[in-house]
Amino acid sequence: AGEPLPGPSALAELTRELFHRGYSEAVTVALAPREQAPFLAAGFSVREELHLLVHRLSPLPRRAGPLTGPRTGPRTGPRTRRARNEDWTGILATDSEAFSDFWRLGRHGLLQAMAATPVRRLRVMSGAVSDSASADDVIGYALTGRAGAAGYLQRLAVRPDAQGRGVGRALVLDGLHWLRRHRVERVLVNTQLANARALDLYLGVGFTIETDRLAVLRFPLTDGGER
């Protein structure tokens, strides 16, 4: 079940249109093996494979306690909270610092991710992780979505200077507990094969790796978008 897969003519028309709009390459979202088949047959190639992980939300670790920062104790250290309009600059800066160019999301990309599920939750962790930082600085954020009994950890980013301090774990557990409260039964997340830190984090809170990997596919738009 699911959305119908595109046929050869639809893909050819799409690549031609992208070429005429001035794009140099077409890139897919992360696709499951079954979804990849028509793209590979049309000449797309694998750009990067991804681990797919699942969490059944039972058992679920307790939420992480408050973190500490410079000149702070557990009562005043970084905490997770709902994202506010004024956090967007910090959210986008965090995303830019946490990801390479290919995986980076701008405001438009993040808004698209938020629109991908009927219900979503954007949370940040703010706090001072250095003597020169402000307690209101965004040091990490997580976007979690749900659709019926299915949940998705759609985006997780932590500023490099805040990594290794439990920020990511706190944000992930915050999202998982929210999903369980709303009777979600199964949560999915994906991560790059080379991202050992993220993989260790997800495994450490109870995710398990699925056998099938996802893949992002690419198609160079030369010769009018055809091969």
PDB file of C-alpha atoms in Angstrom:
ATOM      1  CA  ALA A   1       0.000   0.000   0.000  1.00  0.00           C
ATOM      2  CA  GLY A   2       1.031   3.637  -0.334  1.00  0.00           C
ATOM      3  CA  GLU A   3       1.470   6.191  -3.075  1.00  0.00           C
ATOM      4  CA  PRO A   4       1.721   4.768  -6.624  1.00  0.00           C
ATOM      5  CA  LEU A   5       5.266   4.642  -7.952  1.00  0.00           C
ATOM      6  CA  PRO A   6       6.133   6.907 -10.904  1.00  0.00           C
ATOM      7  CA  GLY A   7       6.477   5.333 -14.336  1.00  0.00           C
ATOM      8  CA  PRO A   8       9.268   5.906 -16.882  1.00  0.00           C
ATOM      9  CA  SER A   9       7.350   8.582 -18.793  1.00  0.00           C
ATOM     10  CA  ALA A  10       6.551  10.540 -15.626  1.00  0.00           C
ATOM     11  CA  LEU A  11      10.185  10.471 -14.519  1.00  0.00           C
ATOM     12  CA  ALA A  12      11.406  11.494 -17.968  1.00  0.00           C
ATOM     13  CA  GLU A  13       8.972  14.414 -18.008  1.00  0.00           C
ATOM     14  CA  LEU A  14      10.054  15.452 -14.510  1.00  0.00           C
ATOM     15  CA  THR A  15      13.782  15.437 -15.299  1.00  0.00           C
ATOM     16  CA  ARG A  16      13.202  17.413 -18.510  1.00  0.00           C
ATOM     17  CA  GLU A  17      11.189  20.007 -16.623  1.00  0.00           C
ATOM     18  CA  LEU A  18      13.871  20.354 -13.941  1.00  0.00           C
ATOM     19  CA  PHE A  19      16.538  20.750 -16.626  1.00  0.00           C
ATOM     20  CA  HIS A  20      14.603  23.528 -18.353  1.00  0.00           C
ATOM     21  CA  ARG A  21      14.155  25.271 -15.013  1.00  0.00           C
ATOM     22  CA  GLY A  22      17.925  25.473 -14.708  1.00  0.00           C
ATOM     23  CA  TYR A  23      18.661  22.695 -12.224  1.00  0.00           C
ATOM     24  CA  SER A  24      21.851  20.678 -12.676  1.00  0.00           C
ATOM     25  CA  GLU A  25      20.821  17.602 -10.686  1.00  0.00           C
ATOM     26  CA  ALA A  26      17.686  15.839  -9.468  1.00  0.00           C
ATOM     27  CA  VAL A  27      17.854  14.326  -5.987  1.00  0.00           C
ATOM     28  CA  THR A  28      15.206  12.145  -4.348  1.00  0.00           C
ATOM     29  CA  VAL A  29      14.134  11.958  -0.747  1.00  0.00           C
ATOM     30  CA  ALA A  30      15.208   8.852   1.179  1.00  0.00           C
ATOM     31  CA  LEU A  31      13.527   5.891  -0.541  1.00  0.00           C
ATOM     32  CA  ALA A  32      12.862   2.316   0.545  1.00  0.00           C
ATOM     33  CA  PRO A  33      14.120  -0.470  -1.761  1.00  0.00           C
ATOM     34  CA  ARG A  34      10.719  -0.946  -3.434  1.00  0.00           C
ATOM     35  CA  GLU A  35      10.428   2.787  -4.069  1.00  0.00           C
ATOM     36  CA  GLN A  36      13.897   2.964  -5.614  1.00  0.00           C
ATOM     37  CA  ALA A  37      13.184   0.498  -8.434  1.00  0.00           C
ATOM     38  CA  PRO A  38      11.573   2.825 -11.031  1.00  0.00           C
ATOM     39  CA  PHE A  39      14.162   5.540 -10.400  1.00  0.00           C
ATOM     40  CA  LEU A  40      17.075   3.133 -10.845  1.00  0.00           C
ATOM     41  CA  ALA A  41      15.473   1.797 -14.032  1.00  0.00           C
ATOM     42  CA  ALA A  42      15.244   5.386 -15.317  1.00  0.00           C
ATOM     43  CA  GLY A  43      18.965   5.982 -14.811  1.00  0.00           C
ATOM     44  CA  PHE A  44      19.134   7.373 -11.286  1.00  0.00           C
ATOM     45  CA  SER A  45      22.080   6.213  -9.159  1.00  0.00           C
ATOM     46  CA  VAL A  46      22.626   5.921  -5.408  1.00  0.00           C
ATOM     47  CA  ARG A  47      23.904   9.145  -3.841  1.00  0.00           C
ATOM     48  CA  GLU A  48      23.969   7.822  -0.276  1.00  0.00           C
ATOM     49  CA  GLU A  49      22.565   4.911   1.713  1.00  0.00           C
ATOM     50  CA  LEU A  50      20.960   5.430   5.108  1.00  0.00           C
ATOM     51  CA  HIS A  51      20.218   3.287   8.136  1.00  0.00           C
ATOM     52  CA  LEU A  52      16.509   2.957   8.895  1.00  0.00           C
ATOM     53  CA  LEU A  53      15.750   2.471  12.584  1.00  0.00           C
ATOM     54  CA  VAL A  54      12.511   1.691  14.419  1.00  0.00           C
ATOM     55  CA  HIS A  55      11.359   2.140  18.031  1.00  0.00           C
ATOM     56  CA  ARG A  56       8.283   0.374  19.454  1.00  0.00           C
ATOM     57  CA  LEU A  57       8.167   2.717  22.492  1.00  0.00           C
ATOM     58  CA  SER A  58       8.251  -0.124  24.989  1.00  0.00           C
ATOM     59  CA  PRO A  59      10.393  -0.119  26.983  1.00  0.00           C
ATOM     60  CA  LEU A  60      11.251   3.564  26.855  1.00  0.00           C
ATOM     61  CA  PRO A  61      14.032   5.176  28.923  1.00  0.00           C
ATOM     62  CA  ARG A  62      13.056   7.921  31.315  1.00  0.00           C
ATOM     63  CA  ARG A  63      13.427  11.461  30.084  1.00  0.00           C
ATOM     64  CA  ALA A  64      16.883  12.922  30.527  1.00  0.00           C
ATOM     65  CA  GLY A  65      17.311  15.170  33.539  1.00  0.00           C
ATOM     66  CA  PRO A  66      18.296  18.838  33.250  1.00  0.00           C
ATOM     67  CA  LEU A  67      21.747  19.461  31.862  1.00  0.00           C
ATOM     68  CA  THR A  68      24.375  21.774  33.270  1.00  0.00           C
ATOM     69  CA  GLY A  69      26.416  24.473  31.585  1.00  0.00           C
ATOM     70  CA  PRO A  70      29.125  26.985  32.511  1.00  0.00           C
ATOM     71  CA  ARG A  71      28.381  28.693  35.809  1.00  0.00           C
ATOM     72  CA  THR A  72      25.062  26.849  36.075  1.00  0.00           C
ATOM     73  CA  GLY A  73      23.586  24.031  38.051  1.00  0.00           C
ATOM     74  CA  PRO A  74      20.807  21.615  37.132  1.00  0.00           C
ATOM     75  CA  ARG A  75      18.131  24.231  37.902  1.00  0.00           C
ATOM     76  CA  THR A  76      19.545  26.835  35.526  1.00  0.00           C
ATOM     77  CA  GLY A  77      21.225  24.703  32.880  1.00  0.00           C
ATOM     78  CA  PRO A  78      19.959  23.976  29.341  1.00  0.00           C
ATOM     79  CA  ARG A  79      16.423  22.611  29.081  1.00  0.00           C
ATOM     80  CA  THR A  80      14.076  21.467  26.329  1.00  0.00           C
ATOM     81  CA  ARG A  81      11.139  23.721  25.529  1.00  0.00           C
ATOM     82  CA  ARG A  82       8.664  24.553  22.771  1.00  0.00           C
ATOM     83  CA  ALA A  83      10.191  26.463  19.861  1.00  0.00           C
ATOM     84  CA  ARG A  84       9.173  30.122  19.592  1.00  0.00           C
ATOM     85  CA  ASN A  85       9.143  32.416  16.561  1.00  0.00           C
ATOM     86  CA  GLU A  86      12.259  34.157  17.793  1.00  0.00           C
ATOM     87  CA  ASP A  87      14.111  30.810  17.854  1.00  0.00           C
ATOM     88  CA  TRP A  88      14.102  30.404  14.068  1.00  0.00           C
ATOM     89  CA  THR A  89      17.428  32.169  13.565  1.00  0.00           C
ATOM     90  CA  GLY A  90      19.065  29.900  16.131  1.00  0.00           C
ATOM     91  CA  ILE A  91      17.364  26.789  14.739  1.00  0.00           C
ATOM     92  CA  LEU A  92      18.609  27.451  11.213  1.00  0.00           C
ATOM     93  CA  ALA A  93      22.093  28.337  12.474  1.00  0.00           C
ATOM     94  CA  THR A  94      22.195  25.086  14.450  1.00  0.00           C
ATOM     95  CA  ASP A  95      21.132  23.098  11.382  1.00  0.00           C
ATOM     96  CA  SER A  96      23.787  24.802   9.267  1.00  0.00           C
ATOM     97  CA  GLU A  97      26.527  24.021  11.787  1.00  0.00           C
ATOM     98  CA  ALA A  98      25.419  20.426  12.380  1.00  0.00           C
ATOM     99  CA  PHE A  99      25.114  19.224   8.768  1.00  0.00           C
ATOM    100  CA  SER A 100      27.185  19.264   5.596  1.00  0.00           C
ATOM    101  CA  ASP A 101      25.979  21.277   2.595  1.00  0.00           C
ATOM    102  CA  PHE A 102      24.108  18.353   1.036  1.00  0.00           C
ATOM    103  CA  TRP A 103      22.070  17.549   4.164  1.00  0.00           C
ATOM    104  CA  ARG A 104      21.536  21.104   5.393  1.00  0.00           C
ATOM    105  CA  LEU A 105      17.968  22.442   5.605  1.00  0.00           C
ATOM    106  CA  GLY A 106      17.071  26.082   5.117  1.00  0.00           C
ATOM    107  CA  ARG A 107      13.835  27.614   6.319  1.00  0.00           C
ATOM    108  CA  HIS A 108      11.898  26.351   3.281  1.00  0.00           C
ATOM    109  CA  GLY A 109      13.201  22.799   3.714  1.00  0.00           C
ATOM    110  CA  LEU A 110      12.342  22.737   7.400  1.00  0.00           C
ATOM    111  CA  LEU A 111       8.846  24.063   6.738  1.00  0.00           C
ATOM    112  CA  GLN A 112       8.388  21.303   4.152  1.00  0.00           C
ATOM    113  CA  ALA A 113       9.474  18.728   6.732  1.00  0.00           C
ATOM    114  CA  MET A 114       6.982  20.172   9.217  1.00  0.00           C
ATOM    115  CA  ALA A 115       4.192  19.871   6.645  1.00  0.00           C
ATOM    116  CA  ALA A 116       4.982  16.198   5.964  1.00  0.00           C
ATOM    117  CA  THR A 117       2.924  14.921   8.921  1.00  0.00           C
ATOM    118  CA  PRO A 118      -0.567  15.915  10.117  1.00  0.00           C
ATOM    119  CA  VAL A 119       0.747  16.697  13.615  1.00  0.00           C
ATOM    120  CA  ARG A 120       4.242  17.843  14.459  1.00  0.00           C
ATOM    121  CA  ARG A 121       6.219  19.168  17.408  1.00  0.00           C
ATOM    122  CA  LEU A 122       9.222  21.481  17.114  1.00  0.00           C
ATOM    123  CA  ARG A 123      11.300  21.597  20.285  1.00  0.00           C
ATOM    124  CA  VAL A 124      14.561  23.312  21.115  1.00  0.00           C
ATOM    125  CA  MET A 125      17.145  23.106  23.825  1.00  0.00           C
ATOM    126  CA  SER A 126      18.526  26.463  24.816  1.00  0.00           C
ATOM    127  CA  GLY A 127      21.275  27.344  27.231  1.00  0.00           C
ATOM    128  CA  ALA A 128      24.812  28.602  27.652  1.00  0.00           C
ATOM    129  CA  VAL A 129      27.423  26.006  26.718  1.00  0.00           C
ATOM    130  CA  SER A 130      30.329  28.457  26.881  1.00  0.00           C
ATOM    131  CA  ASP A 131      31.201  31.494  28.963  1.00  0.00           C
ATOM    132  CA  SER A 132      30.379  33.801  26.037  1.00  0.00           C
ATOM    133  CA  ALA A 133      26.982  32.222  25.249  1.00  0.00           C
ATOM    134  CA  SER A 134      23.520  33.328  26.348  1.00  0.00           C
ATOM    135  CA  ALA A 135      21.026  31.190  28.238  1.00  0.00           C
ATOM    136  CA  ASP A 136      18.566  31.807  25.370  1.00  0.00           C
ATOM    137  CA  ASP A 137      20.895  30.473  22.657  1.00  0.00           C
ATOM    138  CA  VAL A 138      19.488  27.502  20.724  1.00  0.00           C
ATOM    139  CA  ILE A 139      21.990  24.652  21.061  1.00  0.00           C
ATOM    140  CA  GLY A 140      19.829  21.899  19.574  1.00  0.00           C
ATOM    141  CA  TYR A 141      16.421  21.214  18.102  1.00  0.00           C
ATOM    142  CA  ALA A 142      14.213  18.270  17.185  1.00  0.00           C
ATOM    143  CA  LEU A 143      11.237  17.958  14.855  1.00  0.00           C
ATOM    144  CA  THR A 144       8.921  15.053  15.661  1.00  0.00           C
ATOM    145  CA  GLY A 145       5.771  14.175  13.722  1.00  0.00           C
ATOM    146  CA  ARG A 146       2.933  11.697  13.926  1.00  0.00           C
ATOM    147  CA  ALA A 147       0.263  10.303  11.636  1.00  0.00           C
ATOM    148  CA  GLY A 148      -2.125   7.975  13.403  1.00  0.00           C
ATOM    149  CA  ALA A 149      -0.156   5.218  15.124  1.00  0.00           C
ATOM    150  CA  ALA A 150       3.036   6.055  13.198  1.00  0.00           C
ATOM    151  CA  GLY A 151       5.637   8.458  14.517  1.00  0.00           C
ATOM    152  CA  TYR A 152       8.699  10.024  12.925  1.00  0.00           C
ATOM    153  CA  LEU A 153      11.801  11.669  14.285  1.00  0.00           C
ATOM    154  CA  GLN A 154      12.082  13.962  11.284  1.00  0.00           C
ATOM    155  CA  ARG A 155      15.054  16.118  12.212  1.00  0.00           C
ATOM    156  CA  LEU A 156      17.613  16.330  14.997  1.00  0.00           C
ATOM    157  CA  ALA A 157      20.459  18.825  15.087  1.00  0.00           C
ATOM    158  CA  VAL A 158      22.883  19.790  17.837  1.00  0.00           C
ATOM    159  CA  ARG A 159      25.457  22.545  17.633  1.00  0.00           C
ATOM    160  CA  PRO A 160      28.987  21.098  17.384  1.00  0.00           C
ATOM    161  CA  ASP A 161      30.144  22.859  20.566  1.00  0.00           C
ATOM    162  CA  ALA A 162      27.224  21.304  22.468  1.00  0.00           C
ATOM    163  CA  GLN A 163      27.630  17.741  21.186  1.00  0.00           C
ATOM    164  CA  GLY A 164      28.570  15.006  23.636  1.00  0.00           C
ATOM    165  CA  ARG A 165      26.702  16.699  26.507  1.00  0.00           C
ATOM    166  CA  GLY A 166      23.404  14.804  26.296  1.00  0.00           C
ATOM    167  CA  VAL A 167      21.563  17.451  24.269  1.00  0.00           C
ATOM    168  CA  GLY A 168      20.592  15.077  21.462  1.00  0.00           C
ATOM    169  CA  ARG A 169      19.511  12.342  23.861  1.00  0.00           C
ATOM    170  CA  ALA A 170      17.337  14.764  25.829  1.00  0.00           C
ATOM    171  CA  LEU A 171      15.625  16.016  22.663  1.00  0.00           C
ATOM    172  CA  VAL A 172      15.046  12.495  21.312  1.00  0.00           C
ATOM    173  CA  LEU A 173      13.564  11.221  24.578  1.00  0.00           C
ATOM    174  CA  ASP A 174      11.381  14.321  24.821  1.00  0.00           C
ATOM    175  CA  GLY A 175       9.950  13.478  21.397  1.00  0.00           C
ATOM    176  CA  LEU A 176       9.533   9.757  22.086  1.00  0.00           C
ATOM    177  CA  HIS A 177       7.621  10.368  25.310  1.00  0.00           C
ATOM    178  CA  TRP A 178       5.347  12.821  23.486  1.00  0.00           C
ATOM    179  CA  LEU A 179       4.641  10.210  20.804  1.00  0.00           C
ATOM    180  CA  ARG A 180       3.860   7.529  23.379  1.00  0.00           C
ATOM    181  CA  ARG A 181       1.421   9.848  25.175  1.00  0.00           C
ATOM    182  CA  HIS A 182      -0.485  10.102  21.890  1.00  0.00           C
ATOM    183  CA  ARG A 183      -0.653   6.309  21.458  1.00  0.00           C
ATOM    184  CA  VAL A 184       1.906   6.068  18.690  1.00  0.00           C
ATOM    185  CA  GLU A 185       3.045   2.458  18.299  1.00  0.00           C
ATOM    186  CA  ARG A 186       6.037   2.691  15.983  1.00  0.00           C
ATOM    187  CA  VAL A 187       8.615   5.441  15.419  1.00  0.00           C
ATOM    188  CA  LEU A 188      11.013   5.663  12.466  1.00  0.00           C
ATOM    189  CA  VAL A 189      14.225   7.611  12.007  1.00  0.00           C
ATOM    190  CA  ASN A 190      17.034   7.418   9.480  1.00  0.00           C
ATOM    191  CA  THR A 191      20.679   8.405   9.654  1.00  0.00           C
ATOM    192  CA  GLN A 192      23.785   8.296   7.497  1.00  0.00           C
ATOM    193  CA  LEU A 193      25.882   5.126   7.624  1.00  0.00           C
ATOM    194  CA  ALA A 194      28.954   7.155   8.582  1.00  0.00           C
ATOM    195  CA  ASN A 195      27.239   9.073  11.397  1.00  0.00           C
ATOM    196  CA  ALA A 196      28.408   6.870  14.250  1.00  0.00           C
ATOM    197  CA  ARG A 197      27.505   9.424  16.929  1.00  0.00           C
ATOM    198  CA  ALA A 198      23.869   9.597  15.821  1.00  0.00           C
ATOM    199  CA  LEU A 199      23.633   5.827  15.422  1.00  0.00           C
ATOM    200  CA  ASP A 200      24.977   5.266  18.945  1.00  0.00           C
ATOM    201  CA  LEU A 201      22.463   7.789  20.286  1.00  0.00           C
ATOM    202  CA  TYR A 202      19.495   6.095  18.624  1.00  0.00           C
ATOM    203  CA  LEU A 203      20.567   2.605  19.650  1.00  0.00           C
ATOM    204  CA  GLY A 204      21.162   3.862  23.189  1.00  0.00           C
ATOM    205  CA  VAL A 205      17.541   4.983  23.605  1.00  0.00           C
ATOM    206  CA  GLY A 206      16.066   1.766  22.214  1.00  0.00           C
ATOM    207  CA  PHE A 207      15.911   2.076  18.429  1.00  0.00           C
ATOM    208  CA  THR A 208      16.817  -1.019  16.415  1.00  0.00           C
ATOM    209  CA  ILE A 209      18.243  -1.150  12.888  1.00  0.00           C
ATOM    210  CA  GLU A 210      15.960  -2.474  10.160  1.00  0.00           C
ATOM    211  CA  THR A 211      17.397  -4.921   7.618  1.00  0.00           C
ATOM    212  CA  ASP A 212      16.530  -2.819   4.570  1.00  0.00           C
ATOM    213  CA  ARG A 213      18.378   0.423   4.087  1.00  0.00           C
ATOM    214  CA  LEU A 214      17.026   3.598   2.578  1.00  0.00           C
ATOM    215  CA  ALA A 215      18.821   5.424  -0.217  1.00  0.00           C
ATOM    216  CA  VAL A 216      18.922   8.918  -1.638  1.00  0.00           C
ATOM    217  CA  LEU A 217      19.189   8.771  -5.441  1.00  0.00           C
ATOM    218  CA  ARG A 218      20.577  11.305  -7.893  1.00  0.00           C
ATOM    219  CA  PHE A 219      20.241  12.060 -11.604  1.00  0.00           C
ATOM    220  CA  PRO A 220      22.555  14.548 -13.392  1.00  0.00           C
ATOM    221  CA  LEU A 221      20.471  16.840 -15.572  1.00  0.00           C
ATOM    222  CA  THR A 222      22.483  16.985 -18.778  1.00  0.00           C
ATOM    223  CA  ASP A 223      21.385  16.661 -22.411  1.00  0.00           C
ATOM    224  CA  GLY A 224      17.956  18.067 -21.700  1.00  0.00           C
ATOM    225  CA  GLY A 225      17.438  15.941 -18.598  1.00  0.00           C
ATOM    226  CA  GLU A 226      17.619  12.685 -20.578  1.00  0.00           C
ATOM    227  CA  ARG A 227      20.043   9.791 -20.871  1.00  0.00           C
TER     228      ARG A 227
END
